[in-house]
Amino acid sequence: MQAVICPECGREVDSDDLYEISGRKMCDDCAMERQNRPQPCDVWAVRIATNTRRSLGMQGTEGLTEKQKAIYDFIKSRRGATLEELMQQFNLKENEIRKEIAILRHCELARAHKRGNEIVYVPWDFEEVIGRSDR
Ligand SMILES: [Zn+2]
């Protein structure tokens, strides 16, 4: 164990807790904050995910991360889930859920759907059954 100073925030941390993110050393807090910040290059992550899946001939949830699969399964089993429900279920921040949903949407697995005054995320091929409530 060795105490070092985080160059980003000046906090004293254990050297094990210092990470190198895009060539810069920083503590876990700074690294976390940086990762949670929405970044324009997320679009590329989505494109790469989609193109990779296509080129590998993947279908359905093939090639998704475990988290993305779990979100998809949850949406499917609930016949739609709100952002809040997903945040609670997966213990993720709003922007993290949005990022995963964006990938599911680009893979044509999930989409946003307006139910009453709420926006719910539903499977891509979901159809609302009017007058039936099986939630
Ligand atoms: Zn720091």
Short mmCIF file of C-alpha atoms in Angstrom, two decimals, residues 17-132:
data_model
loop_
_atom_site.label_atom_id
_atom_site.label_comp_id
_atom_site.label_asym_id
_atom_site.label_seq_id
_atom_site.Cartn_x
_atom_site.Cartn_y
_atom_site.Cartn_z
CA ASP A 17 -6.94 3.01 -6.65
CA LEU A 18 -5.17 5.09 -9.27
CA TYR A 19 -6.24 4.28 -12.82
CA GLU A 20 -4.92 5.34 -16.17
CA ILE A 21 -7.73 6.60 -18.39
CA SER A 22 -6.81 7.70 -21.91
CA GLY A 23 -3.22 8.33 -20.88
CA ARG A 24 -4.05 10.27 -17.69
CA LYS A 25 -3.73 8.95 -14.19
CA MET A 26 -6.68 9.52 -11.89
CA CYS A 27 -8.39 8.12 -8.81
CA ASP A 28 -11.41 5.84 -8.98
CA ASP A 29 -13.79 8.72 -8.28
CA CYS A 30 -12.42 10.80 -11.13
CA ALA A 31 -12.44 7.79 -13.44
CA MET A 32 -16.05 7.05 -12.52
CA GLU A 33 -17.12 10.64 -13.08
CA ARG A 34 -15.41 10.66 -16.43
CA GLN A 35 -17.06 7.43 -17.54
CA ASN A 36 -20.51 8.57 -16.45
CA ARG A 37 -20.27 11.79 -18.37
CA PRO A 38 -22.16 11.38 -21.65
CA GLN A 39 -19.61 11.37 -24.42
CA PRO A 40 -20.13 12.01 -28.09
CA CYS A 41 -18.08 8.96 -28.99
CA ASP A 42 -20.81 6.72 -27.53
CA VAL A 43 -22.35 6.92 -30.97
CA TRP A 44 -19.31 5.08 -32.25
CA ALA A 45 -19.69 2.38 -29.64
CA VAL A 46 -23.23 1.85 -30.90
CA ARG A 47 -22.14 1.81 -34.53
CA ILE A 48 -19.38 -0.63 -33.84
CA ALA A 49 -21.77 -2.86 -31.88
CA THR A 50 -24.31 -2.80 -34.70
CA ASN A 51 -21.80 -3.32 -37.50
CA THR A 52 -20.03 -6.10 -35.63
CA ARG A 53 -23.32 -7.89 -35.07
CA ARG A 54 -24.28 -7.54 -38.72
CA SER A 55 -20.94 -8.68 -40.03
CA LEU A 56 -21.03 -11.68 -37.71
CA GLY A 57 -24.60 -12.44 -38.75
CA MET A 58 -25.82 -12.10 -35.19
CA GLN A 59 -29.49 -12.00 -34.41
CA GLY A 60 -31.63 -11.27 -31.39
CA THR A 61 -29.58 -10.78 -28.27
CA GLU A 62 -26.46 -12.48 -29.64
CA GLY A 63 -23.35 -10.37 -29.14
CA LEU A 64 -24.88 -8.20 -26.43
CA THR A 65 -23.29 -7.75 -23.04
CA GLU A 66 -24.87 -9.60 -20.10
CA LYS A 67 -26.24 -6.29 -18.87
CA GLN A 68 -27.88 -5.50 -22.21
CA LYS A 69 -29.40 -8.98 -22.37
CA ALA A 70 -30.72 -8.64 -18.81
CA ILE A 71 -32.28 -5.26 -19.64
CA TYR A 72 -33.86 -6.71 -22.76
CA ASP A 73 -35.24 -9.72 -20.85
CA PHE A 74 -36.60 -7.45 -18.14
CA ILE A 75 -38.35 -5.19 -20.64
CA LYS A 76 -39.78 -8.23 -22.37
CA SER A 77 -41.00 -9.97 -19.20
CA ARG A 78 -42.62 -6.77 -17.92
CA ARG A 79 -44.08 -5.88 -21.33
CA GLY A 80 -42.48 -2.48 -20.95
CA ALA A 81 -40.52 -0.76 -18.21
CA THR A 82 -39.98 2.89 -17.38
CA LEU A 83 -36.56 4.46 -17.00
CA GLU A 84 -37.11 4.56 -13.22
CA GLU A 85 -37.98 0.86 -13.08
CA LEU A 86 -34.86 0.00 -15.05
CA MET A 87 -32.69 2.25 -12.87
CA GLN A 88 -34.04 0.51 -9.77
CA GLN A 89 -33.86 -3.00 -11.13
CA PHE A 90 -30.29 -2.72 -12.39
CA ASN A 91 -29.02 -0.15 -9.92
CA LEU A 92 -27.77 2.06 -12.74
CA LYS A 93 -27.74 5.78 -13.28
CA GLU A 94 -30.09 7.33 -15.80
CA ASN A 95 -27.40 8.01 -18.38
CA GLU A 96 -26.10 4.45 -18.04
CA ILE A 97 -29.56 3.03 -18.72
CA ARG A 98 -30.01 5.42 -21.64
CA LYS A 99 -26.71 4.28 -23.10
CA GLU A 100 -27.70 0.60 -22.92
CA ILE A 101 -31.15 1.38 -24.34
CA ALA A 102 -29.50 3.28 -27.19
CA ILE A 103 -27.52 0.19 -28.08
CA LEU A 104 -30.62 -2.03 -27.85
CA ARG A 105 -32.45 0.43 -30.06
CA HIS A 106 -29.70 0.46 -32.66
CA CYS A 107 -29.77 -3.33 -32.64
CA GLU A 108 -33.54 -3.08 -33.20
CA LEU A 109 -34.32 -4.93 -29.98
CA ALA A 110 -35.99 -2.23 -27.90
CA ARG A 111 -37.64 1.11 -28.38
CA ALA A 112 -39.45 3.82 -26.45
CA HIS A 113 -43.22 3.66 -26.34
CA LYS A 114 -45.74 6.13 -24.96
CA ARG A 115 -48.18 4.54 -22.52
CA GLY A 116 -50.60 7.08 -21.11
CA ASN A 117 -48.39 9.88 -19.85
CA GLU A 118 -45.39 7.64 -19.40
CA ILE A 119 -42.59 6.62 -21.66
CA VAL A 120 -41.86 2.92 -21.34
CA TYR A 121 -39.20 0.90 -23.05
CA VAL A 122 -40.63 -2.09 -24.89
CA PRO A 123 -39.30 -4.87 -27.10
CA TRP A 124 -38.91 -3.76 -30.72
CA ASP A 125 -41.85 -5.86 -31.96
CA PHE A 126 -44.11 -4.98 -29.01
CA GLU A 127 -47.74 -4.13 -29.70
CA GLU A 128 -49.94 -2.55 -27.09
CA VAL A 129 -53.07 -4.60 -26.43
CA ILE A 130 -55.84 -2.13 -25.75
CA GLY A 131 -58.27 -2.97 -22.97
CA ARG A 132 -56.13 -5.71 -21.47
#
